[in-house]
Amino acid sequence: MARKTGSHSEITGPKIKQAALELFARHGFAAVTMRQIAARVGVQAGAIYNYTPDKQALLFDLLHGHMADLLTRWAQEHVPHDPVAALDHFVAFHLDFHIRRPELVFISYMELRNLTEENFKAIEEKRSRYEKIVYDMILKGVRSGDFQVPDAKITSFALIAMLTGVVDWFREDGRLSSDELTRQYCALARQTLGVNAPA
Amino acid sequence: MARKTGSHSEITGPKIKQAALELFARHGFAAVTMRQIAARVGVQAGAIYNYTPDKQALLFDLLHGHMADLLTRWAQEHVPHDPVAALDHFVAFHLDFHIRRPELVFISYMELRNLTEENFKAIEEKRSRYEKIVYDMILKGVRSGDFQVPDAKITSFALIAMLTGVVDWFREDGRLSSDELTRQYCALARQTLGVNAPA
DNA sequence: ATATTAACTGAACCAGCGTTCAGATCAATC
DNA sequence: GATTGATCTGAACGCTGGTTCAGTTAATAT
């Protein structure tokens, strides 16, 4: 047959994905060329097409993999029954997952409009699933009386926005450790959801 | 001399800016061509260069004008001395200003990386000025004892993120009026900043 | 009427794009 | 050592991008 051990494909493939991720995050999908990606991998542009049908698929695979990863990992979490504990748990999970992948979070928000309509729908569907998780969590706490919010839907958007916004400024080597970050945002999230608020 | 009344320049100029804004917001700066912008104005691509030196300047003028407008308008506001009233005032101002210009808000966040380094710095400087306004406002309330937050800096980022995130989903003709939106977010912001929180 | 000139056209320029593909390369197999 | 086939090169393809510019158009001033 042909090579198995010593084959480059198991190296080049991931390297292409990684290079595409970094370049898309830095310059934006439309501004990045296949030749730039190839150069970063140390290969000619044509070689990329052994690993992806086209540039669009390169973007889609990154975004789709990211969302699939997010949902899979959340499904594996053991969520406490108490609404306040569940909130803390979610905040910790969301922050941890997102600050570990700043580039993916970035392009998942920025490059949606560079997706084919069909590809866009696939991502959108997964995103909605995640937003529903947050909404349901808030609703449960409101019904039990643990949370007090003006509007559950709005609050779910606000909570996600303020948590995800962290990747815009947080740096692993900054003045704040990720543990400290989580603690601060748990407190902030509790306040936002009106935990212990006067009836 | 030549034409004054009936001159098209006072019409075409703004039309180009408007077309560029809409297209940049929809497809992204890098994905939009000068020919697309020209077509929307009803003119040939070459004509655009009577109004802007290049494509980059088209983007920069939009972003810079937006930030300048934001700062100018805030400077004209009459801010109450009481920290809680000041917070309400800011929330109302920020929401009103931003939901009236969703495209500008959008590209001001998305297209920063398509700016020249020099142009980027100019925008960044204005953005920092605005963030400082929020930070100072929070700090003042913390010192007076009206606000209770885990960390003033983090809270300022969180507040801006959750307010600005509104443009991602708010529609003028949706289920929520902009008045109602403001009321909800004033309440949410108060909770987030720990107004009336137990000491 | 004529001259003037701002505003615009239409065609061109060239660099660069995504993508293709015939052929070179070379580790694994026989 | 010859064969095989996955992997990659290097050059090319057709096309489109931003930008330029000589020339046309038409509203004003004289």
Tab-separated table of C-alpha atoms (C1' of nucleotides) in Angstrom:
chain	number	residue	atom	x	y	z
A	1	MET	CA	0.000	0.000	0.000
A	2	ALA	CA	1.537	3.259	1.094
A	3	ARG	CA	2.703	5.154	4.152
A	4	LYS	CA	0.957	4.903	7.452
A	5	THR	CA	3.527	5.632	10.108
A	6	GLY	CA	5.463	8.717	9.189
A	7	SER	CA	2.544	10.039	7.215
A	8	HIS	CA	2.219	13.780	7.415
A	9	SER	CA	-1.534	13.907	7.080
A	10	GLU	CA	-2.143	13.531	10.769
A	11	ILE	CA	0.077	16.511	11.358
A	12	THR	CA	-0.777	18.773	8.471
A	13	GLY	CA	-4.523	18.473	8.911
A	14	PRO	CA	-4.675	19.887	12.443
A	15	LYS	CA	-1.993	22.424	11.621
A	16	ILE	CA	-4.156	23.816	8.843
A	17	LYS	CA	-7.130	24.122	11.183
A	18	GLN	CA	-5.008	25.845	13.790
A	19	ALA	CA	-3.459	28.244	11.288
A	20	ALA	CA	-6.865	29.077	9.840
A	21	LEU	CA	-8.241	29.701	13.322
A	22	GLU	CA	-5.468	32.078	14.292
A	23	LEU	CA	-5.559	33.994	11.028
A	24	PHE	CA	-9.356	34.231	10.874
A	25	ALA	CA	-9.386	35.538	14.442
A	26	ARG	CA	-6.706	38.115	13.762
A	27	HIS	CA	-7.650	39.419	10.335
A	28	GLY	CA	-11.150	38.144	9.647
A	29	PHE	CA	-12.235	35.363	7.314
A	30	ALA	CA	-12.614	37.448	4.183
A	31	ALA	CA	-9.239	39.110	4.628
A	32	VAL	CA	-7.289	35.866	4.977
A	33	THR	CA	-5.968	34.077	1.899
A	34	MET	CA	-5.386	30.376	1.395
A	35	ARG	CA	-1.751	31.204	0.658
A	36	GLN	CA	-1.354	32.855	4.065
A	37	ILE	CA	-2.750	29.779	5.770
A	38	ALA	CA	-0.493	27.521	3.713
A	39	ALA	CA	2.573	29.616	4.483
A	40	ARG	CA	1.931	29.343	8.203
A	41	VAL	CA	1.714	25.565	7.911
A	42	GLY	CA	4.828	25.448	5.735
A	43	VAL	CA	3.122	24.132	2.650
A	44	GLN	CA	1.863	25.317	-0.711
A	45	ALA	CA	-1.699	26.567	-1.096
A	46	GLY	CA	-2.772	23.609	-3.196
A	47	ALA	CA	-1.956	21.145	-0.436
A	48	ILE	CA	-4.744	22.539	1.721
A	49	TYR	CA	-7.262	21.043	-0.645
A	50	ASN	CA	-6.230	17.572	0.464
A	51	TYR	CA	-7.872	18.413	3.776
A	52	THR	CA	-10.802	20.640	3.001
A	53	PRO	CA	-13.068	21.030	-0.025
A	54	ASP	CA	-12.858	24.822	0.123
A	55	LYS	CA	-12.297	27.886	2.288
A	56	GLN	CA	-15.911	27.990	3.427
A	57	ALA	CA	-15.675	24.468	4.867
A	58	LEU	CA	-12.591	25.514	6.787
A	59	LEU	CA	-14.609	28.205	8.553
A	60	PHE	CA	-17.681	26.080	9.064
A	61	ASP	CA	-15.748	23.192	10.603
A	62	LEU	CA	-14.195	25.537	13.133
A	63	LEU	CA	-17.508	27.093	14.159
A	64	HIS	CA	-19.491	23.888	14.107
A	65	GLY	CA	-16.869	22.009	16.082
A	66	HIS	CA	-16.839	24.795	18.635
A	67	MET	CA	-20.579	24.764	19.206
A	68	ALA	CA	-20.746	20.974	19.232
A	69	ASP	CA	-17.974	20.926	21.804
A	70	LEU	CA	-19.794	23.472	23.951
A	71	LEU	CA	-23.059	21.536	23.970
A	72	THR	CA	-21.397	18.177	24.496
A	73	ARG	CA	-19.444	19.390	27.473
A	74	TRP	CA	-22.427	21.032	29.075
A	75	ALA	CA	-24.374	17.813	28.660
A	76	GLN	CA	-21.658	16.063	30.645
A	77	GLU	CA	-21.908	18.517	33.536
A	78	HIS	CA	-23.687	17.512	36.705
A	79	VAL	CA	-25.933	20.468	37.481
A	80	PRO	CA	-27.105	21.059	41.079
A	81	HIS	CA	-30.829	21.223	41.718
A	82	ASP	CA	-30.731	24.379	43.781
A	83	PRO	CA	-31.184	27.346	41.390
A	84	VAL	CA	-28.499	29.521	42.980
A	85	ALA	CA	-25.979	26.682	43.009
A	86	ALA	CA	-26.928	25.903	39.414
A	87	LEU	CA	-26.270	29.530	38.478
A	88	ASP	CA	-22.835	29.435	40.097
A	89	HIS	CA	-22.133	26.196	38.303
A	90	PHE	CA	-23.157	27.620	34.956
A	91	VAL	CA	-21.114	30.796	35.389
A	92	ALA	CA	-18.032	28.758	36.247
A	93	PHE	CA	-18.570	26.425	33.303
A	94	HIS	CA	-19.253	29.171	30.788
A	95	LEU	CA	-16.278	31.276	31.805
A	96	ASP	CA	-13.900	28.342	31.915
A	97	PHE	CA	-14.975	27.055	28.521
A	98	HIS	CA	-14.830	30.457	26.850
A	99	ILE	CA	-11.612	31.914	28.213
A	100	ARG	CA	-9.775	28.780	27.104
A	101	ARG	CA	-10.780	29.402	23.477
A	102	PRO	CA	-10.760	33.139	22.873
A	103	GLU	CA	-10.155	32.842	19.117
A	104	LEU	CA	-13.009	30.401	18.602
A	105	VAL	CA	-15.373	32.541	20.639
A	106	PHE	CA	-14.294	35.538	18.656
A	107	ILE	CA	-14.867	34.095	15.202
A	108	SER	CA	-18.049	32.339	16.305
A	109	TYR	CA	-19.504	35.773	16.821
A	110	MET	CA	-17.761	37.705	14.064
A	111	GLU	CA	-17.817	35.390	11.108
A	112	LEU	CA	-21.405	34.197	11.170
A	113	ARG	CA	-22.236	36.360	8.198
A	114	ASN	CA	-19.511	34.786	6.106
A	115	LEU	CA	-21.253	31.435	6.339
A	116	THR	CA	-23.432	30.005	3.618
A	117	GLU	CA	-27.101	30.307	4.530
A	118	GLU	CA	-27.270	26.580	5.069
A	119	ASN	CA	-24.142	26.526	7.217
A	120	PHE	CA	-25.397	29.521	9.141
A	121	LYS	CA	-28.594	27.741	10.052
A	122	ALA	CA	-26.678	24.795	11.465
A	123	ILE	CA	-24.706	27.070	13.786
A	124	GLU	CA	-27.730	29.158	14.679
A	125	GLU	CA	-29.604	26.072	15.754
A	126	LYS	CA	-26.867	25.040	18.163
A	127	ARG	CA	-26.582	28.553	19.520
A	128	SER	CA	-30.293	28.660	20.254
A	129	ARG	CA	-30.018	25.390	22.122
A	130	TYR	CA	-27.406	26.914	24.383
A	131	GLU	CA	-29.380	30.099	24.943
A	132	LYS	CA	-32.392	28.014	25.889
A	133	ILE	CA	-30.357	26.315	28.595
A	134	VAL	CA	-29.691	29.695	30.186
A	135	TYR	CA	-33.263	30.843	29.770
A	136	ASP	CA	-34.650	27.673	31.382
A	137	MET	CA	-32.218	27.980	34.246
A	138	ILE	CA	-33.340	31.536	34.951
A	139	LEU	CA	-37.001	30.646	34.605
A	140	LYS	CA	-36.638	27.865	37.137
A	141	GLY	CA	-35.039	30.212	39.653
A	142	VAL	CA	-37.713	32.830	39.111
A	143	ARG	CA	-40.478	30.279	39.718
A	144	SER	CA	-38.848	28.986	42.874
A	145	GLY	CA	-38.491	32.546	44.125
A	146	ASP	CA	-34.701	32.389	44.259
A	147	PHE	CA	-34.285	34.905	41.418
A	148	GLN	CA	-35.976	38.245	40.943
A	149	VAL	CA	-35.630	39.705	37.463
A	150	PRO	CA	-37.559	42.230	35.403
A	151	ASP	CA	-37.804	39.845	32.435
A	152	ALA	CA	-36.406	36.325	32.116
A	153	LYS	CA	-35.709	36.523	28.382
A	154	ILE	CA	-33.919	39.852	28.548
A	155	THR	CA	-31.977	38.744	31.575
A	156	SER	CA	-30.799	35.606	29.794
A	157	PHE	CA	-29.441	37.728	26.947
A	158	ALA	CA	-27.842	40.162	29.373
A	159	LEU	CA	-26.215	37.368	31.366
A	160	ILE	CA	-24.751	35.680	28.295
A	161	ALA	CA	-23.525	39.015	26.915
A	162	MET	CA	-21.807	40.019	30.118
A	163	LEU	CA	-20.193	36.619	30.562
A	164	THR	CA	-19.066	36.178	26.975
A	165	GLY	CA	-17.805	39.761	26.859
A	166	VAL	CA	-15.057	38.645	29.204
A	167	VAL	CA	-12.992	37.225	26.357
A	168	ASP	CA	-12.597	40.762	25.002
A	169	TRP	CA	-10.363	41.794	27.863
A	170	PHE	CA	-9.403	38.795	29.999
A	171	ARG	CA	-5.798	37.553	29.698
A	172	GLU	CA	-4.512	34.458	31.493
A	173	ASP	CA	-1.471	36.418	32.632
A	174	GLY	CA	-3.339	39.544	33.700
A	175	ARG	CA	-3.897	40.857	37.197
A	176	LEU	CA	-6.787	38.455	37.703
A	177	SER	CA	-6.531	34.655	37.959
A	178	SER	CA	-9.279	32.658	36.304
A	179	ASP	CA	-10.398	31.450	39.746
A	180	GLU	CA	-10.700	35.000	40.939
A	181	LEU	CA	-12.551	35.897	37.734
A	182	THR	CA	-15.062	33.124	38.333
A	183	ARG	CA	-15.654	34.211	41.912
A	184	GLN	CA	-16.248	37.813	40.877
A	185	TYR	CA	-18.657	36.880	38.130
A	186	CYS	CA	-20.584	34.457	40.326
A	187	ALA	CA	-21.206	37.327	42.707
A	188	LEU	CA	-22.065	39.668	39.869
A	189	ALA	CA	-24.414	37.149	38.256
A	190	ARG	CA	-26.218	36.607	41.562
A	191	GLN	CA	-26.782	40.319	41.878
A	192	THR	CA	-27.963	40.597	38.298
A	193	LEU	CA	-30.487	37.797	38.838
A	194	GLY	CA	-31.686	39.367	42.053
A	195	VAL	CA	-30.624	36.622	44.418
A	196	ASN	CA	-31.518	37.801	47.951
A	197	ALA	CA	-33.219	40.839	46.473
A	198	PRO	CA	-35.968	42.456	48.535
A	199	ALA	CA	-39.352	41.144	47.451
B	1	MET	CA	-17.619	79.415	-11.934
B	2	ALA	CA	-19.626	76.236	-11.928
B	3	ARG	CA	-22.637	74.570	-10.352
B	4	LYS	CA	-23.694	75.274	-6.815
B	5	THR	CA	-27.442	74.772	-6.652
B	6	GLY	CA	-28.369	71.485	-8.236
B	7	SER	CA	-24.953	70.094	-7.508
B	8	HIS	CA	-25.024	66.398	-6.770
B	9	SER	CA	-22.062	66.357	-4.421
B	10	GLU	CA	-24.147	67.198	-1.393
B	11	ILE	CA	-26.342	64.226	-2.174
B	12	THR	CA	-23.872	61.670	-3.460
B	13	GLY	CA	-21.439	62.120	-0.583
B	14	PRO	CA	-23.858	61.131	2.175
B	15	LYS	CA	-25.368	58.436	-0.014
B	16	ILE	CA	-21.963	56.799	-0.355
B	17	LYS	CA	-21.460	56.851	3.403
B	18	GLN	CA	-24.886	55.374	3.968
B	19	ALA	CA	-24.406	52.658	1.361
B	20	ALA	CA	-21.000	51.767	2.761
B	21	LEU	CA	-22.457	51.581	6.275
B	22	GLU	CA	-25.255	49.248	5.272
B	23	LEU	CA	-23.044	46.976	3.207
B	24	PHE	CA	-20.219	46.841	5.748
B	25	ALA	CA	-22.734	45.948	8.448
B	26	ARG	CA	-24.335	43.234	6.379
B	27	HIS	CA	-21.354	41.583	4.711
B	28	GLY	CA	-18.300	42.868	6.517
B	29	PHE	CA	-15.751	45.427	5.326
B	30	ALA	CA	-13.430	43.007	3.547
B	31	ALA	CA	-16.261	41.296	1.704
B	32	VAL	CA	-17.734	44.498	0.272
B	33	THR	CA	-16.456	45.895	-3.026
B	34	MET	CA	-16.322	49.484	-4.154
B	35	ARG	CA	-18.451	48.447	-7.123
B	36	GLN	CA	-21.200	47.205	-4.786
B	37	ILE	CA	-21.203	50.490	-2.922
B	38	ALA	CA	-21.266	52.429	-6.178
B	39	ALA	CA	-24.136	50.346	-7.550
B	40	ARG	CA	-26.224	51.068	-4.461
B	41	VAL	CA	-25.674	54.796	-4.907
B	42	GLY	CA	-26.406	54.559	-8.616
B	43	VAL	CA	-22.976	55.578	-9.780
B	44	GLN	CA	-19.790	54.047	-11.184
B	45	ALA	CA	-17.035	52.866	-8.857
B	46	GLY	CA	-14.639	55.593	-9.940
B	47	ALA	CA	-17.004	58.313	-8.782
B	48	ILE	CA	-16.568	57.279	-5.161
B	49	TYR	CA	-13.016	58.558	-5.265
B	50	ASN	CA	-14.326	62.097	-5.546
B	51	TYR	CA	-15.488	61.699	-1.956
B	52	THR	CA	-12.958	59.501	-0.257
B	53	PRO	CA	-9.238	58.824	-0.815
B	54	ASP	CA	-9.720	55.064	-0.465
B	55	LYS	CA	-11.795	52.265	0.995
B	56	GLN	CA	-9.992	52.405	4.323
B	57	ALA	CA	-10.938	56.041	4.830
B	58	LEU	CA	-14.561	55.131	4.164
B	59	LEU	CA	-14.472	52.737	7.108
B	60	PHE	CA	-12.489	55.003	9.379
B	61	ASP	CA	-14.773	57.979	8.824
B	62	LEU	CA	-17.770	55.896	9.812
B	63	LEU	CA	-16.186	54.577	12.998
B	64	HIS	CA	-14.544	57.826	13.983
B	65	GLY	CA	-17.689	59.823	13.370
B	66	HIS	CA	-19.635	57.356	15.480
B	67	MET	CA	-17.318	57.593	18.476
B	68	ALA	CA	-17.034	61.356	18.192
B	69	ASP	CA	-20.808	61.602	18.101
B	70	LEU	CA	-21.123	59.392	21.175
B	71	LEU	CA	-18.677	61.438	23.230
B	72	THR	CA	-20.063	64.774	22.084
B	73	ARG	CA	-23.601	63.831	22.974
B	74	TRP	CA	-22.658	62.501	26.369
B	75	ALA	CA	-20.802	65.734	27.075
B	76	GLN	CA	-24.052	67.579	26.417
B	77	GLU	CA	-25.996	65.496	28.901
B	78	HIS	CA	-26.888	66.900	32.263
B	79	VAL	CA	-25.951	64.145	34.712
B	80	PRO	CA	-27.622	64.009	38.144
B	81	HIS	CA	-25.397	64.079	41.205
B	82	ASP	CA	-27.043	61.165	42.946
B	83	PRO	CA	-25.217	57.956	41.889
B	84	VAL	CA	-28.355	55.881	41.383
B	85	ALA	CA	-30.051	58.597	39.367
B	86	ALA	CA	-26.830	58.993	37.380
B	87	LEU	CA	-26.849	55.275	36.636
B	88	ASP	CA	-30.422	55.405	35.392
B	89	HIS	CA	-29.519	58.400	33.288
B	90	PHE	CA	-26.544	56.649	31.767
B	91	VAL	CA	-28.478	53.455	31.002
B	92	ALA	CA	-31.183	55.457	29.254
B	93	PHE	CA	-28.635	57.463	27.291
B	94	HIS	CA	-26.537	54.480	26.267
B	95	LEU	CA	-29.496	52.392	25.156
B	96	ASP	CA	-31.133	55.234	23.275
B	97	PHE	CA	-27.945	56.166	21.476
B	98	HIS	CA	-27.073	52.598	20.534
B	99	ILE	CA	-30.403	51.184	19.430
B	100	ARG	CA	-30.791	54.102	17.049
B	101	ARG	CA	-27.593	53.126	15.217
B	102	PRO	CA	-27.380	49.344	15.174
B	103	GLU	CA	-25.215	49.192	12.049
B	104	LEU	CA	-22.678	51.653	13.396
B	105	VAL	CA	-22.495	49.840	16.720
B	106	PHE	CA	-22.057	46.599	14.863
B	107	ILE	CA	-19.190	47.658	12.635
B	108	SER	CA	-17.559	49.622	15.444
B	109	TYR	CA	-17.049	46.312	17.170
B	110	MET	CA	-16.528	44.018	14.201
B	111	GLU	CA	-14.317	45.994	11.888
B	112	LEU	CA	-11.712	47.305	14.300
B	113	ARG	CA	-9.178	44.833	12.981
B	114	ASN	CA	-9.596	46.077	9.430
B	115	LEU	CA	-8.332	49.485	10.466
B	116	THR	CA	-4.797	50.684	9.887
B	117	GLU	CA	-2.811	50.607	13.104
B	118	GLU	CA	-2.842	54.369	13.217
B	119	ASN	CA	-6.568	54.568	12.578
B	120	PHE	CA	-7.174	51.860	15.152
B	121	LYS	CA	-5.395	53.848	17.820
B	122	ALA	CA	-7.571	56.861	17.181
B	123	ILE	CA	-10.727	54.818	17.702
B	124	GLU	CA	-9.284	52.962	20.665
B	125	GLU	CA	-8.504	56.224	22.395
B	126	LYS	CA	-12.086	57.432	22.097
B	127	ARG	CA	-13.422	54.087	23.237
B	128	SER	CA	-11.253	54.214	26.352
B	129	ARG	CA	-12.587	57.665	27.129
B	130	TYR	CA	-16.108	56.309	27.088
B	131	GLU	CA	-15.236	53.302	29.223
B	132	LYS	CA	-13.633	55.602	31.740
B	133	ILE	CA	-16.878	57.516	32.074
B	134	VAL	CA	-18.622	54.319	33.122
B	135	TYR	CA	-15.816	53.274	35.415
B	136	ASP	CA	-15.787	56.646	37.180
B	137	MET	CA	-19.531	56.577	37.561
B	138	ILE	CA	-19.382	53.178	39.234
B	139	LEU	CA	-16.472	54.161	41.434
B	140	LYS	CA	-18.344	57.181	42.684
B	141	GLY	CA	-21.354	55.080	43.631
B	142	VAL	CA	-19.185	52.530	45.362
B	143	ARG	CA	-17.490	55.227	47.423
B	144	SER	CA	-20.776	56.807	48.424
B	145	GLY	CA	-22.077	53.397	49.450
B	146	ASP	CA	-24.899	53.413	46.891
B	147	PHE	CA	-23.362	50.591	44.851
B	148	GLN	CA	-21.979	47.278	46.050
B	149	VAL	CA	-19.883	45.445	43.476
B	150	PRO	CA	-17.178	42.789	43.622
B	151	ASP	CA	-14.833	44.841	41.418
B	152	ALA	CA	-15.472	48.237	39.849
B	153	LYS	CA	-13.389	47.615	36.735
B	154	ILE	CA	-14.952	44.244	35.963
B	155	THR	CA	-18.392	45.588	36.668
B	156	SER	CA	-17.854	48.448	34.237
B	157	PHE	CA	-16.970	45.978	31.490
B	158	ALA	CA	-19.909	43.762	32.371
B	159	LEU	CA	-22.326	46.687	32.378
B	160	ILE	CA	-21.176	47.966	28.998
B	161	ALA	CA	-21.258	44.454	27.514
B	162	MET	CA	-24.746	43.724	28.710
B	163	LEU	CA	-26.078	47.093	27.553
B	164	THR	CA	-24.380	47.086	24.175
B	165	GLY	CA	-25.384	43.464	23.595
B	166	VAL	CA	-28.924	44.732	23.255
B	167	VAL	CA	-28.377	45.740	19.644
B	168	ASP	CA	-27.896	42.073	18.780
B	169	TRP	CA	-31.523	41.276	19.382
B	170	PHE	CA	-33.558	44.459	19.923
B	171	ARG	CA	-35.873	45.521	17.090
B	172	GLU	CA	-37.877	48.749	17.139
B	173	ASP	CA	-40.955	46.830	16.066
B	174	GLY	CA	-40.509	43.891	18.443
B	175	ARG	CA	-42.584	42.991	21.469
B	176	LEU	CA	-40.744	45.559	23.571
B	177	SER	CA	-40.928	49.328	23.162
B	178	SER	CA	-37.704	51.241	23.666
B	179	ASP	CA	-39.241	52.862	26.761
B	180	GLU	CA	-39.997	49.479	28.201
B	181	LEU	CA	-36.490	48.305	27.300
B	182	THR	CA	-34.983	51.225	29.173
B	183	ARG	CA	-37.090	50.559	32.237
B	184	GLN	CA	-36.107	46.885	32.297
B	185	TYR	CA	-32.432	47.613	31.906
B	186	CYS	CA	-32.442	50.346	34.542
B	187	ALA	CA	-33.784	47.770	36.982
B	188	LEU	CA	-31.283	45.159	35.788
B	189	ALA	CA	-28.381	47.598	36.005
B	190	ARG	CA	-29.334	48.576	39.542
B	191	GLN	CA	-29.329	44.951	40.559
B	192	THR	CA	-26.002	44.334	38.853
B	193	LEU	CA	-24.440	47.276	40.674
B	194	GLY	CA	-25.881	46.115	43.970
B	195	VAL	CA	-28.160	49.057	44.632
B	196	ASN	CA	-30.011	48.308	47.898
B	197	ALA	CA	-27.891	45.207	48.345
B	198	PRO	CA	-27.420	43.924	51.896
B	199	ALA	CA	-24.196	45.286	53.323
C	1	DA	C1'	-24.083	81.639	-26.895
C	2	DT	C1'	-19.906	80.500	-24.820
C	3	DA	C1'	-16.754	79.343	-21.330
C	4	DT	C1'	-15.991	77.065	-17.140
C	5	DT	C1'	-15.612	73.310	-14.176
C	6	DA	C1'	-17.707	69.981	-10.760
C	7	DA	C1'	-19.404	65.423	-11.302
C	8	DC	C1'	-19.312	61.390	-13.449
C	9	DT	C1'	-18.381	57.480	-16.950
C	10	DG	C1'	-16.150	53.625	-18.915
C	11	DA	C1'	-12.347	51.336	-19.740
C	12	DA	C1'	-8.198	49.939	-18.365
C	13	DC	C1'	-4.261	48.326	-15.052
C	14	DC	C1'	-2.158	44.979	-12.410
C	15	DA	C1'	-1.938	42.539	-8.283
C	16	DG	C1'	-3.988	39.083	-6.032
C	17	DC	C1'	-7.794	35.790	-5.243
C	18	DG	C1'	-9.648	30.637	-4.770
C	19	DT	C1'	-9.071	26.670	-7.041
C	20	DT	C1'	-7.196	22.949	-10.197
C	21	DC	C1'	-4.004	19.619	-11.731
C	22	DA	C1'	-0.076	17.201	-13.977
C	23	DG	C1'	3.839	15.776	-12.193
C	24	DA	C1'	7.541	15.152	-8.437
C	25	DT	C1'	8.615	12.986	-3.997
C	26	DC	C1'	9.214	9.380	-0.913
C	27	DA	C1'	7.885	6.059	2.978
C	28	DA	C1'	5.851	1.708	3.136
C	29	DT	C1'	5.215	-2.617	0.981
C	30	DC	C1'	6.211	-6.655	-1.808
D	1	DG	C1'	14.895	-2.820	-6.016
D	2	DA	C1'	10.602	-2.139	-8.076
D	3	DT	C1'	5.888	-0.730	-7.128
D	4	DT	C1'	2.389	1.845	-4.995
D	5	DG	C1'	-0.209	5.621	-3.502
D	6	DA	C1'	-0.619	9.366	-0.132
D	7	DT	C1'	1.296	13.887	0.029
D	8	DC	C1'	2.868	17.823	-1.778
D	9	DT	C1'	4.813	21.263	-5.424
D	10	DG	C1'	4.672	24.765	-8.821
D	11	DA	C1'	2.560	26.676	-12.317
D	12	DA	C1'	-1.388	27.895	-14.307
D	13	DC	C1'	-6.574	29.310	-14.871
D	14	DG	C1'	-10.236	32.642	-14.955
D	15	DC	C1'	-11.844	36.206	-12.307
D	16	DT	C1'	-12.342	40.102	-9.423
D	17	DG	C1'	-10.335	43.483	-6.421
D	18	DG	C1'	-8.992	48.623	-5.527
D	19	DT	C1'	-7.592	52.296	-7.944
D	20	DT	C1'	-6.508	55.562	-11.908
D	21	DC	C1'	-7.575	58.614	-15.553
D	22	DA	C1'	-8.675	60.592	-20.150
D	23	DG	C1'	-12.702	62.044	-21.665
D	24	DT	C1'	-17.943	63.164	-21.476
D	25	DT	C1'	-21.831	65.611	-19.486
D	26	DA	C1'	-24.405	69.336	-17.853
D	27	DA	C1'	-25.352	73.232	-14.649
D	28	DT	C1'	-23.814	77.737	-13.852
D	29	DA	C1'	-21.707	82.354	-14.918
D	30	DT	C1'	-20.593	85.668	-18.224
